[in-house]
mmCIF file of C-alpha atoms and ligand atoms in Angstrom:
data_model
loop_
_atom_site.group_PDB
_atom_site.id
_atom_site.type_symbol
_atom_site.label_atom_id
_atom_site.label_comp_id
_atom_site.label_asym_id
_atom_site.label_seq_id
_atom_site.Cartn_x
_atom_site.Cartn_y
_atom_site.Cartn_z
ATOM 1 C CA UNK A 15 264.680 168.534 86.014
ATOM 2 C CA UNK A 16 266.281 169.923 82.877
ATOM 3 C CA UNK A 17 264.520 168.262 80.352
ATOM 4 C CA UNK A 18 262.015 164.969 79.909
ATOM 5 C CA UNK A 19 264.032 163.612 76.950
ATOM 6 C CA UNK A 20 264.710 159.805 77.990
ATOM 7 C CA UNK A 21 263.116 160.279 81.524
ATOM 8 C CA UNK A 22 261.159 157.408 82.687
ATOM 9 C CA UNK A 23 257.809 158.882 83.924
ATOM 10 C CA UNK A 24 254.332 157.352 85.222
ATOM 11 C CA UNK A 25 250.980 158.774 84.950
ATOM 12 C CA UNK A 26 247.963 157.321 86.414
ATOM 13 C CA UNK A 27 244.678 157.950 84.758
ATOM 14 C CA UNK A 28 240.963 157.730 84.933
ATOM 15 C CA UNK A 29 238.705 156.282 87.263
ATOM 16 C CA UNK A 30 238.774 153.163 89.920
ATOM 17 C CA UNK A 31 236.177 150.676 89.496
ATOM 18 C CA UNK A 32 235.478 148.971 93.149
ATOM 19 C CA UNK A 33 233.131 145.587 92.697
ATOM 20 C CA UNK A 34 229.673 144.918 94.363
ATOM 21 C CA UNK A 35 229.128 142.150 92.858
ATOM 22 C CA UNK A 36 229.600 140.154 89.453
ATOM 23 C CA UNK A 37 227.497 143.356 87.583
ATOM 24 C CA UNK A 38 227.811 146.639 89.435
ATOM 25 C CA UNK A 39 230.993 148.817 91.002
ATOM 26 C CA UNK A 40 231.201 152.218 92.899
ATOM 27 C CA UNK A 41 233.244 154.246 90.323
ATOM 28 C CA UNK A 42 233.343 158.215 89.433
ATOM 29 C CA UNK A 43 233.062 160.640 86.080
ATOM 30 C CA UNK A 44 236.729 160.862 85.650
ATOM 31 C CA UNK A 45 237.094 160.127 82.012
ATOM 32 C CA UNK A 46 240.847 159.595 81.839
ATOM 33 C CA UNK A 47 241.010 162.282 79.611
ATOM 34 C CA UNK A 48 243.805 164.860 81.626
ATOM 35 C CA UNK A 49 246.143 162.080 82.833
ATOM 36 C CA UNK A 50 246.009 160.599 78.789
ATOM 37 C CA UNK A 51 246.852 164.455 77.144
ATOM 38 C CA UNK A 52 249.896 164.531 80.015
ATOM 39 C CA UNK A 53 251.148 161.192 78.616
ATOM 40 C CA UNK A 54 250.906 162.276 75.120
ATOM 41 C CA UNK A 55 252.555 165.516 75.924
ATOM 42 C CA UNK A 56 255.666 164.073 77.296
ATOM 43 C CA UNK A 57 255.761 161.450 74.920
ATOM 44 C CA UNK A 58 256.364 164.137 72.628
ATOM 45 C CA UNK A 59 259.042 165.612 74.840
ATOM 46 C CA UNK A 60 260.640 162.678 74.507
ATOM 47 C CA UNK A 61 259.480 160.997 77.487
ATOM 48 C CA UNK A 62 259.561 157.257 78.201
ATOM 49 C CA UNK A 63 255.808 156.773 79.443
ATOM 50 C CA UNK A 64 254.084 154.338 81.573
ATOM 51 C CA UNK A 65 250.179 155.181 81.763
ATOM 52 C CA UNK A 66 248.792 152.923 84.047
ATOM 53 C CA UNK A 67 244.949 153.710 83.109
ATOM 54 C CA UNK A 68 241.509 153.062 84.936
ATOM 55 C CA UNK A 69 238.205 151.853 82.809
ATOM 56 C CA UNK A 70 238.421 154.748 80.067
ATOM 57 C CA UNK A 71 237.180 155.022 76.246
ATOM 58 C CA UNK A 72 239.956 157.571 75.890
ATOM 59 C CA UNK A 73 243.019 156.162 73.333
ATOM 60 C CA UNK A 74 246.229 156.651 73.759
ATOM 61 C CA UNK A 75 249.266 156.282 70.920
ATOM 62 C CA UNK A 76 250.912 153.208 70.802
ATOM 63 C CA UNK A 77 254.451 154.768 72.088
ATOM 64 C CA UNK A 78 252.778 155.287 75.452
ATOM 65 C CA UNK A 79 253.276 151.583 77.472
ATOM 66 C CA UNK A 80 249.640 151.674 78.889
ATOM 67 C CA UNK A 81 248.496 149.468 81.565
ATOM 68 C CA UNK A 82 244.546 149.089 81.639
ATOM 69 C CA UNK A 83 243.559 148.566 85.279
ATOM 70 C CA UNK A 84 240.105 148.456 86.997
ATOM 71 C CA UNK A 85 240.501 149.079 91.099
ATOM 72 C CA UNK A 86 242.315 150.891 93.163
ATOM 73 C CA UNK A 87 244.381 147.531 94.250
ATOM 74 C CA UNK A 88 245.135 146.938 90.505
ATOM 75 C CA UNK A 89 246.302 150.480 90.089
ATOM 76 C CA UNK A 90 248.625 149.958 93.177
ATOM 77 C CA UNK A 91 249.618 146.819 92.026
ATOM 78 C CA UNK A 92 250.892 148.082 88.695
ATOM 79 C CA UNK A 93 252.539 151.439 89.830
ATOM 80 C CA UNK A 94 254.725 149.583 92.660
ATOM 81 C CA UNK A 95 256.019 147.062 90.076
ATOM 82 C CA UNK A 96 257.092 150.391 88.192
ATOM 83 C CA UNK A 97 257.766 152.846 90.588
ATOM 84 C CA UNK A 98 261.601 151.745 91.657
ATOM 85 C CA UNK A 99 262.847 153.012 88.175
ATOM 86 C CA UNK A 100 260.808 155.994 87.494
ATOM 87 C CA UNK A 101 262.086 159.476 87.411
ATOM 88 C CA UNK A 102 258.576 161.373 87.240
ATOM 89 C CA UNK A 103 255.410 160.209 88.727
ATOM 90 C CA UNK A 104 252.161 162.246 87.934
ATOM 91 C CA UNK A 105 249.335 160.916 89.840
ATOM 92 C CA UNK A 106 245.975 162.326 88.117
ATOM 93 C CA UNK A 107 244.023 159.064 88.590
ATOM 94 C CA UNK A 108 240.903 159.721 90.263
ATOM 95 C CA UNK A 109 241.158 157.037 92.823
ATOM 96 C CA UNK A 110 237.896 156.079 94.484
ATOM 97 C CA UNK A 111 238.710 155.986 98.341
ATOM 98 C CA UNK A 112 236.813 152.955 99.789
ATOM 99 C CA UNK A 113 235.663 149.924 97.988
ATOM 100 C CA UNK A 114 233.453 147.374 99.846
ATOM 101 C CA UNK A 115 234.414 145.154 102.472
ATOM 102 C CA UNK A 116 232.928 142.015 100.808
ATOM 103 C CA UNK A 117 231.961 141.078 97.110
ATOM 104 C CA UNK A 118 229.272 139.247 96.727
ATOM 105 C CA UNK A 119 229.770 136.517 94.396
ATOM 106 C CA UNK A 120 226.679 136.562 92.467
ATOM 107 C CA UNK A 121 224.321 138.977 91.255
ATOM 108 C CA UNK A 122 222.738 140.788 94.490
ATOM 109 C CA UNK A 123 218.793 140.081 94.213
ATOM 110 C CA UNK A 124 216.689 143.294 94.926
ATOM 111 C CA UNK A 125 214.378 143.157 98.118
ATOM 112 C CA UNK A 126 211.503 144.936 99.709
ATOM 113 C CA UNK A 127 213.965 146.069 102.473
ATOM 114 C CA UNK A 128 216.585 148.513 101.737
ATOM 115 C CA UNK A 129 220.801 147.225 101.635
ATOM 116 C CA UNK A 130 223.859 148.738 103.149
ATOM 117 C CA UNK A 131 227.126 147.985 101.882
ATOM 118 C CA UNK A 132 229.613 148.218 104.144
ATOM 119 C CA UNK A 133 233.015 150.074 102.762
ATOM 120 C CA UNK A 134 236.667 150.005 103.661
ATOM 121 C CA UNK A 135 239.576 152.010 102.404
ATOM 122 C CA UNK A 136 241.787 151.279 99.567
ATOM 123 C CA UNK A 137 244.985 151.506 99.504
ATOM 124 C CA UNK A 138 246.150 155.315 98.993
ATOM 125 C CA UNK A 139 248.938 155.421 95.584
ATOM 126 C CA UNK A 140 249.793 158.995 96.158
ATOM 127 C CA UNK A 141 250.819 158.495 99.668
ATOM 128 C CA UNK A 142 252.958 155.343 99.181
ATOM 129 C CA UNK A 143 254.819 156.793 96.761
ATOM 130 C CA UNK A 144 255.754 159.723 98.826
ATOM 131 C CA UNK A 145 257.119 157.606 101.285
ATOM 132 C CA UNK A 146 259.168 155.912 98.834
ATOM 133 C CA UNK A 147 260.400 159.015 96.862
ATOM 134 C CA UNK A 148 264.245 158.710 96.550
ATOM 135 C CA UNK A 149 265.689 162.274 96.438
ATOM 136 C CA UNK A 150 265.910 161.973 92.388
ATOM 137 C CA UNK A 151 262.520 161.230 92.035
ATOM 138 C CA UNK A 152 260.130 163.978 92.006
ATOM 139 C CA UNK A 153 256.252 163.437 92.784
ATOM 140 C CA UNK A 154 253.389 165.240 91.228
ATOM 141 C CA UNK A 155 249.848 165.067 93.214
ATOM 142 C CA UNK A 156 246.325 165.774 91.808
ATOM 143 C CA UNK A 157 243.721 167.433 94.118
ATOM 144 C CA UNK A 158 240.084 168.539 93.882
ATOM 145 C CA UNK A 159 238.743 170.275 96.545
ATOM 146 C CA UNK A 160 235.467 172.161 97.218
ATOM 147 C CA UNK A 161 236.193 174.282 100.592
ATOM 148 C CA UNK A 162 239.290 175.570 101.199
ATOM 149 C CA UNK A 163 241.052 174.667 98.201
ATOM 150 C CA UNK A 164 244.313 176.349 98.363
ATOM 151 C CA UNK A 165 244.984 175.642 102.178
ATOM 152 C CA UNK A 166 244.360 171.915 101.397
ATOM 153 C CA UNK A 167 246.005 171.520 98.791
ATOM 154 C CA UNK A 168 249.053 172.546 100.265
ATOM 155 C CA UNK A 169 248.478 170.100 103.342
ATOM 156 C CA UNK A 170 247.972 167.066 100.784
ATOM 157 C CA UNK A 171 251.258 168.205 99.706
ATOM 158 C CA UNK A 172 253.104 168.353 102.708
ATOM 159 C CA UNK A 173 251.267 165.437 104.507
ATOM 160 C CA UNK A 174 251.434 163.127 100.831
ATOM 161 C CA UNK A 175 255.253 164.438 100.878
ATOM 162 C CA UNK A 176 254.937 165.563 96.657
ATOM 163 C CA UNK A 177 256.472 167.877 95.059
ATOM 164 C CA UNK A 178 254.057 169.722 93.122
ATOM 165 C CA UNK A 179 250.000 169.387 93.292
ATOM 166 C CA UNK A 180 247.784 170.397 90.658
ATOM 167 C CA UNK A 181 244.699 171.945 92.044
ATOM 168 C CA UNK A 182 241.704 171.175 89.732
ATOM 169 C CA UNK A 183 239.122 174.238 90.113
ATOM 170 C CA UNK A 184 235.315 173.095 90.768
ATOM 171 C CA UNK A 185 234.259 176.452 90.518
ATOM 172 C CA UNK A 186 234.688 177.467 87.031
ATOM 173 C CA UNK A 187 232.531 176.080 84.157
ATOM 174 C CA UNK A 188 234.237 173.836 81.611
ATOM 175 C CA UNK A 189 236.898 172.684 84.285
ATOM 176 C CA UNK A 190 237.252 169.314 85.927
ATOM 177 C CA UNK A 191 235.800 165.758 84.959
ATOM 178 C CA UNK A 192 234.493 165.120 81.446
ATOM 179 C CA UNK A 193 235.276 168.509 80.108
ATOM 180 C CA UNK A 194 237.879 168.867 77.379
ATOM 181 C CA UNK A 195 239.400 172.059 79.344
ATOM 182 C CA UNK A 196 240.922 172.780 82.572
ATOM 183 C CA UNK A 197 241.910 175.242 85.034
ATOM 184 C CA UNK A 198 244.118 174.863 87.342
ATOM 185 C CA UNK A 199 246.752 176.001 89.786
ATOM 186 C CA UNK A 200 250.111 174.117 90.794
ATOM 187 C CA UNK A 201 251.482 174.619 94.256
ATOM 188 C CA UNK A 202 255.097 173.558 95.017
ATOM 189 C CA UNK A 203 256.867 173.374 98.145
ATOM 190 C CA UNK A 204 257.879 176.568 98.402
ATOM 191 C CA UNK A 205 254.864 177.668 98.673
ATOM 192 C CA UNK A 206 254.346 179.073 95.037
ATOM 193 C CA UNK A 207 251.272 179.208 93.642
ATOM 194 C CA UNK A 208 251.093 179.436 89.315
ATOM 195 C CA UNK A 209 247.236 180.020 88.205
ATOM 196 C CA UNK A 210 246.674 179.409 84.815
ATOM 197 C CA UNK A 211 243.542 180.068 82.480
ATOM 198 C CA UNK A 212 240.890 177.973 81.529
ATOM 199 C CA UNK A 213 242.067 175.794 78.338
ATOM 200 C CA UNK A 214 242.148 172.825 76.630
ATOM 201 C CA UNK A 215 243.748 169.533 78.435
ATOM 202 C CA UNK A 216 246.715 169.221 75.695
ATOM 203 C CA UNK A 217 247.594 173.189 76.520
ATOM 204 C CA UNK A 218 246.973 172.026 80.722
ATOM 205 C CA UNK A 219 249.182 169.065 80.134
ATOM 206 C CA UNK A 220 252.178 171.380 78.862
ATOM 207 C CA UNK A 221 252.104 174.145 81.394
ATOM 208 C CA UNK A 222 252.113 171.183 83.854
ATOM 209 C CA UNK A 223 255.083 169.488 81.990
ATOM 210 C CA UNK A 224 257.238 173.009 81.926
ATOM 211 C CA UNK A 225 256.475 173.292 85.328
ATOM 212 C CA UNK A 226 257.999 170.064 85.851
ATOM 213 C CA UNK A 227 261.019 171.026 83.633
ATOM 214 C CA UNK A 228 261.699 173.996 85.473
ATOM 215 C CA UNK A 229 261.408 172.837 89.350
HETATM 216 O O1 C5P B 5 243.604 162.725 99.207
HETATM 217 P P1 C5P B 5 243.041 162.812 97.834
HETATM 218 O O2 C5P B 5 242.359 161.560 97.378
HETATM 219 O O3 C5P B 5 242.213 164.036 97.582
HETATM 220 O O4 C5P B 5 244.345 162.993 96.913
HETATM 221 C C1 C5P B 5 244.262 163.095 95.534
HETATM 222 C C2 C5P B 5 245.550 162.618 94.943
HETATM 223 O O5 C5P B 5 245.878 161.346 95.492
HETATM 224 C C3 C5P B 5 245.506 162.397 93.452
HETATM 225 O O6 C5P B 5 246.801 162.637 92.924
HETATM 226 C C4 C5P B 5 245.138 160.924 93.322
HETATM 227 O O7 C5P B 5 245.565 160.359 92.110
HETATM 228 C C5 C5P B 5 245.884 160.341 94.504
HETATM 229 N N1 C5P B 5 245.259 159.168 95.133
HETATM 230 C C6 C5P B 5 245.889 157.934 95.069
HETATM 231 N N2 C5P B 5 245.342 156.832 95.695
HETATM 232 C C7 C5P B 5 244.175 156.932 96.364
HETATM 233 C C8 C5P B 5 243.512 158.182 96.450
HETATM 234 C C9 C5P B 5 244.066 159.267 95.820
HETATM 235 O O8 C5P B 5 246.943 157.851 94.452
HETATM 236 N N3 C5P B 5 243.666 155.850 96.950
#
């Protein structure tokens, strides 16, 4: 892909919030912050952006069409009503897996005995979008792993049919969720591997985007 000037692209963002009841959800530390600094990247690359965003305190500029979403069913929701007509799709949303079976209606009152809550899966984003993918489309995947991190990554490649993954490292301080840097490595198909430093998500977000430009 030559260049993002007037290329439609998604970017999911954030966290999924999956309801207990009324007052409480299963949700994560994402803070939205990555998948926001890619959006205002290629906004300034001339991008035509669609940020469909979990619960985050993170702004965004008001170029950037954002969609504020709360579960991992919204979030699917919103990016198959856009997919069809995107030409980039970066996937950075941390999606929480499994939500629970039932939610209770009202508040659930606190007993002497203890409570399971019984969880299902949601519906995986990355993976329905890789069976989608027309051949003009090209699909970016996030992953965070803690064993094995390379050798995974490129199976959740492969098996999630993307084009590039961007392997967040857990092992270096300052990197990950929360953190205003980054490190990471992007695997493509090829099996090429790119390691980049530790720095700040704006300076992530454009190695990520020239990656992107040059595939
Ligand atoms: O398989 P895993 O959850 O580790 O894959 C991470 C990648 O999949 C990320 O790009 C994330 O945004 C995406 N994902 C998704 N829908 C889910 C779970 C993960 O799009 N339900």
């Amino acid at each position: 892909m030559p260049e993002l000037k007037g290329k439609n692209m998604l970017i999911t963002a954030g966290p999924t919030y999956e309801a207990i009841d009324p007052v409480r959800f299963i949700g994560n530390h994402s803070s939205g912050k990555m998948g926001i600094a890619l959006a205002e990247e290629a906004i300034k690359l001339g991008a035509k952006v669609t940020l469909i965003c979990g619960p985050s305190s993170v702004p965004s500029t008001e170029s950037i069409k954002r969609v504020d979403v709360i579960s991992a069913q919204n979030m699917f929701d919103a990016v198959m009503l856009e997919q069809a007509k995107m030409d980039v799709m970066i996937l950075s949303a941390a999606v929480a897996d499994y939500r629970p079976k039932n939610v209770a209606e009202s508040k659930i009152k606190k007993k002497d005995s203890g409570l399971s809550i019984e969880l299902e899966p949601t519906p995986d984003i990355l993976d329905s979008l890789g069976k989608l993918k027309t051949k003009n489309q090209l699909l970016v995947g996030f992953a965070l792993e803690t064993d094995n991190e390379l050798e995974n990554a490129h199976s959740k490649l492969k098996k999630k049919n993307c084009d590039l993954i961007v392997l967040n490292s857990l092992q270096d301080a300052g990197a990950g969720f929360g953190h205003e840097t980054n490190k990471v490595s992007i695997l493509d198909r090829h099996n090429n591997i790119t390691t980049f430093e530790l720095k700040s998500k704006a300076e992530v977000a454009k190695d990520i985007l020239r990656l992107i430009t040059d595939y």
